[in-house]
Amino acid sequence: MSNETKRVYDARSKYPDRGKLTENSFSPLSVVIKNLETSLLLLGSKEEPVLQVVLSHLSEFARKQDENVLELKQQLLLESLVDKELFIDAESVIIRRFALFLITAILDNTELGEYDTEKTTTLLDVAFRFYLKENDEFCIEYLTYIVNLCLRDPKVAQSIIENIEFLEKFKNIFISSDNPDTVFNSIEALHKILQVQSAEEMLEFTTLPGFPVDRIVCELTNDFLEIRLAAIKVLKTLLADTSDESVFEPLHRCFFVLQQLVKAFCLDPKAPDALGIIEVLATALRSEKMTKLFFEQNLFDQMVENLKEIMDTLPPEVVCAIISIFAEAAKYQKYLPRIHKANITDMFIKCLMKSKQEPAPFVIMGIIRLIAHPEALRAFVAEYENGALSRLISLFRAPDVSIKTREQAAELIGSLLVNAFRVTAEQLMELNIAESLVITLKQGLSELSIDLILSLLSIIESLADNDEYRTTIGENTELTEQIAQLLMRSYAHSILVHNIFRCLCTIIDEQPVREVLLENYIISSMKRALKSLSNLVKTAVTNFILQTTRFNEFVDAYIDRGILEVLMLFQKHAFCVSTWGPAIESILSKCPTMKFCIRNYLGFTDITAGKDFYVSKRKFEDFRCFQNILRHDCSPLEAVLVVNFDRPTALAEDVVCVPTHCLHDVDNAGDQNWEYCKRPADDKLPVYLEALNETLALNGLVENPDKIRRSIDFENVAKRSKIIAEAVNSVMGEDIKILDINTTEECSRHTVRCHLEHLRHTLHTNFIPIGAVHSGCQFERAILFKCFADQIGLPCTLQRSVDGRMLYNEVPLPLEVDKDIHCDQKTLKFMPWRMLRPTHIVDLMYNIGELYPMQSRQALQYLRLY
């Protein structure tokens, strides 16, 4: 073998002296440490025996009393352990257990918020890494507890969803674990995660593969109460989602959870978690699918049979809680016969009638649903004799009762009025329901809820369907006053304002109601509603206007106090509020004066009889100018003709006396009392009308041949028009020259102007009664023609020309077409007046009484357009 060849074995010539190495090495050190701060310094040691001894002593120290744990917290033990990552890499499992035990002990004595979110997140990150690496059962138990405590911070709970790797192991350990503490803390942690999620996030999280919903359902029958309560909380959250995509979408899982809930309750109905199980079962039955399984799989019968045996031994609060299950099931009417047959209705009634305690809201809700079944309704109505209605009234009017119970009580009364009106309404009126409503509404919005007020308004609406009851309610002026005041404070809630106006529409027929509303600023409330941003509110108030223009006091208030002004100024709202335009027309149809001022037109249905009719010689672009003239004590520059058939002498309160110091010397020269009247008397107009009726009677034209009110005598329209035109000419023909229609010469306008000036000086005002006008052209004659036509029932219009200087009248005279039944006069005479169309213009100046077809040459000549 050559020298370069490597040897397999080389003999040693020197050996180490082992004895010398032992003598020179560091010998074991035993030191007695009695100071906590010093012992904490040893946590930095890299020798596991040292760490084990130190952590063992610290654990014993922490177990002795809570004050010791607080001292460890003050020494920043938790921060120190987190910095060392809880000794994740320690080979000794005992070290890891002691470290986790100390962390849990400190967290047990730490309030939420004592550590900021950043520190909690740091601890949780270390725990996550520890959890993913650890397999020891005790360490997993401690880590699960730490995670559960850290999730008390909602921000931390929100971020845990992103740690997919941790969640996967978390679910696997939870599903397979037999450790009660691990199971409990896992369920609690899941509940905290679910609480911070939105509906969409929860749906996505719970439908992930491997979500341990079945394990949670199984824990409903666990031997440990704490685990059962934790499982109940999670299931209540999960079952609140009744969508088809929820974790309980499979039928087998729905049946499994229902079966477990019924089983858990039947095992021990008196258990501390019995109320929680009932609440979860009631939540489950909100789903129609769950309810169907509950009845079809005989779980309902199983529960009822179990209750029959133990009902008398159960505490009252448990009995009332059980009712919540049947209240949810009663939502589906097809199961009502089975529910009633099982005597569940009697359970509801007994629970309601217990006067010593306030019934839960679901008790009354269940009755509301049950009375849809006739037999259940009869059973509850029979309880009227025992004070069922008075019990409900006392509930909704009592301010110390929970608001939800009050809402349900009022809603039940409303439902009873729908299903059993006669007997319920009679009982309510005997119990003076109006006074109870006043007491309740007086409590104000701060004590009442929107739903409660809506139910109370619904009660009033239902009772107002009966005329006698509506009169009784209307006589209670305090109730109307409270509703009006409630309206003024409710504009933040559009649905409430809408329902208040709807309620007022049902009782507005009563005179006391109208008086109280006008006294309590209803007009101001309506103006505010018309300017609201809500279309619902604007629709409600315009509907109210449509209902109330039947009453003159409301029409006057709408015109005088600015409602009409708001409607006219904001007509752009008619594009989104369909009743805006009809509300305007409804007001104007009751006031021909304002309608003619605004529209410059009166149709066939616009009757001038019954109220004073004012027409100004001047055409106003802004109706508010004319309105101010009528409102204030002043005389207009242009003549205003007044039509009045009902007042032959002026009323004393309408006459305004002018003090002598306000007159010029010329005016006061006659030494007479100056006075004027804006509502002048007219003793001549009734005389003219009587003469006209006599003329019509001589010609047999006073009544329609059919003697049917509002039917149209088309055959005699022309004859009647001519007689009226001649009567108008006889009244206003003084000093008026009759010209040929073909002439270009103007009529005697100057004569008419001088005549009106004379009347103004005589009456001391420009408000001139039409009966005093003896010289008139088209303008004055058209007004008188319209008024006479309205008095005898002749369809007639009054229209102002574009320049405003001329008025003219139109009448309907259909041109009959052969073999067309739609143009047959026998058919047309029964046509409503609003559907008529003007066809002819009446000549009042040239060929007196002649009718010219519209757009004909004569018609255009009469209007001086040709």
PDB file of C-alpha atoms in Angstrom, residues 614-620 625-642 676-680 756-757 760-761 763-768:
ATOM      1  CA  TYR A 614    -116.655  87.659  -8.640  1.00  0.00           C
ATOM      2  CA  VAL A 615    -115.332  88.489 -12.119  1.00  0.00           C
ATOM      3  CA  SER A 616    -112.761  91.216 -12.646  1.00  0.00           C
ATOM      4  CA  LYS A 617    -112.639  93.255 -15.826  1.00  0.00           C
ATOM      5  CA  ARG A 618    -108.881  92.895 -15.625  1.00  0.00           C
ATOM      6  CA  LYS A 619    -107.149  89.646 -16.471  1.00  0.00           C
ATOM      7  CA  PHE A 620    -104.601  88.721 -13.758  1.00  0.00           C
ATOM      8  CA  CYS A 625    -103.185  89.755  -6.816  1.00  0.00           C
ATOM      9  CA  PHE A 626    -106.931  89.239  -7.254  1.00  0.00           C
ATOM     10  CA  GLN A 627    -106.993  87.192  -4.044  1.00  0.00           C
ATOM     11  CA  ASN A 628    -105.440  90.100  -2.130  1.00  0.00           C
ATOM     12  CA  ILE A 629    -108.059  92.459  -3.552  1.00  0.00           C
ATOM     13  CA  LEU A 630    -110.835  90.210  -2.272  1.00  0.00           C
ATOM     14  CA  ARG A 631    -109.098  89.710   1.072  1.00  0.00           C
ATOM     15  CA  HIS A 632    -108.271  93.309   1.996  1.00  0.00           C
ATOM     16  CA  ASP A 633    -110.523  96.298   2.489  1.00  0.00           C
ATOM     17  CA  CYS A 634    -109.670  98.121  -0.705  1.00  0.00           C
ATOM     18  CA  SER A 635    -111.334  98.991  -3.974  1.00  0.00           C
ATOM     19  CA  PRO A 636    -109.749  97.692  -7.199  1.00  0.00           C
ATOM     20  CA  LEU A 637    -108.918 100.015 -10.057  1.00  0.00           C
ATOM     21  CA  GLU A 638    -110.904  97.909 -12.521  1.00  0.00           C
ATOM     22  CA  ALA A 639    -114.535  96.990 -11.954  1.00  0.00           C
ATOM     23  CA  VAL A 640    -115.294  93.640 -10.329  1.00  0.00           C
ATOM     24  CA  LEU A 641    -118.746  92.316 -11.179  1.00  0.00           C
ATOM     25  CA  VAL A 642    -120.465  90.353  -8.407  1.00  0.00           C
ATOM     26  CA  TYR A 676    -119.124 100.640   0.787  1.00  0.00           C
ATOM     27  CA  CYS A 677    -119.569  96.880   0.657  1.00  0.00           C
ATOM     28  CA  LYS A 678    -117.336  94.187  -0.876  1.00  0.00           C
ATOM     29  CA  ARG A 679    -120.247  91.731  -0.734  1.00  0.00           C
ATOM     30  CA  PRO A 680    -122.899  94.001  -2.188  1.00  0.00           C
ATOM     31  CA  LEU A 756    -119.661 101.378 -14.714  1.00  0.00           C
ATOM     32  CA  GLU A 757    -117.921 104.601 -13.653  1.00  0.00           C
ATOM     33  CA  ARG A 760    -118.606 103.068  -8.913  1.00  0.00           C
ATOM     34  CA  HIS A 761    -119.342 106.601  -7.700  1.00  0.00           C
ATOM     35  CA  LEU A 763    -121.626 102.511  -4.638  1.00  0.00           C
ATOM     36  CA  HIS A 764    -118.336 104.083  -3.490  1.00  0.00           C
ATOM     37  CA  THR A 765    -116.515 100.955  -4.673  1.00  0.00           C
ATOM     38  CA  ASN A 766    -115.663  99.048  -7.807  1.00  0.00           C
ATOM     39  CA  PHE A 767    -117.410  95.901  -6.510  1.00  0.00           C
ATOM     40  CA  ILE A 768    -120.543  96.183  -8.599  1.00  0.00           C
TER      41      ILE A 768
END
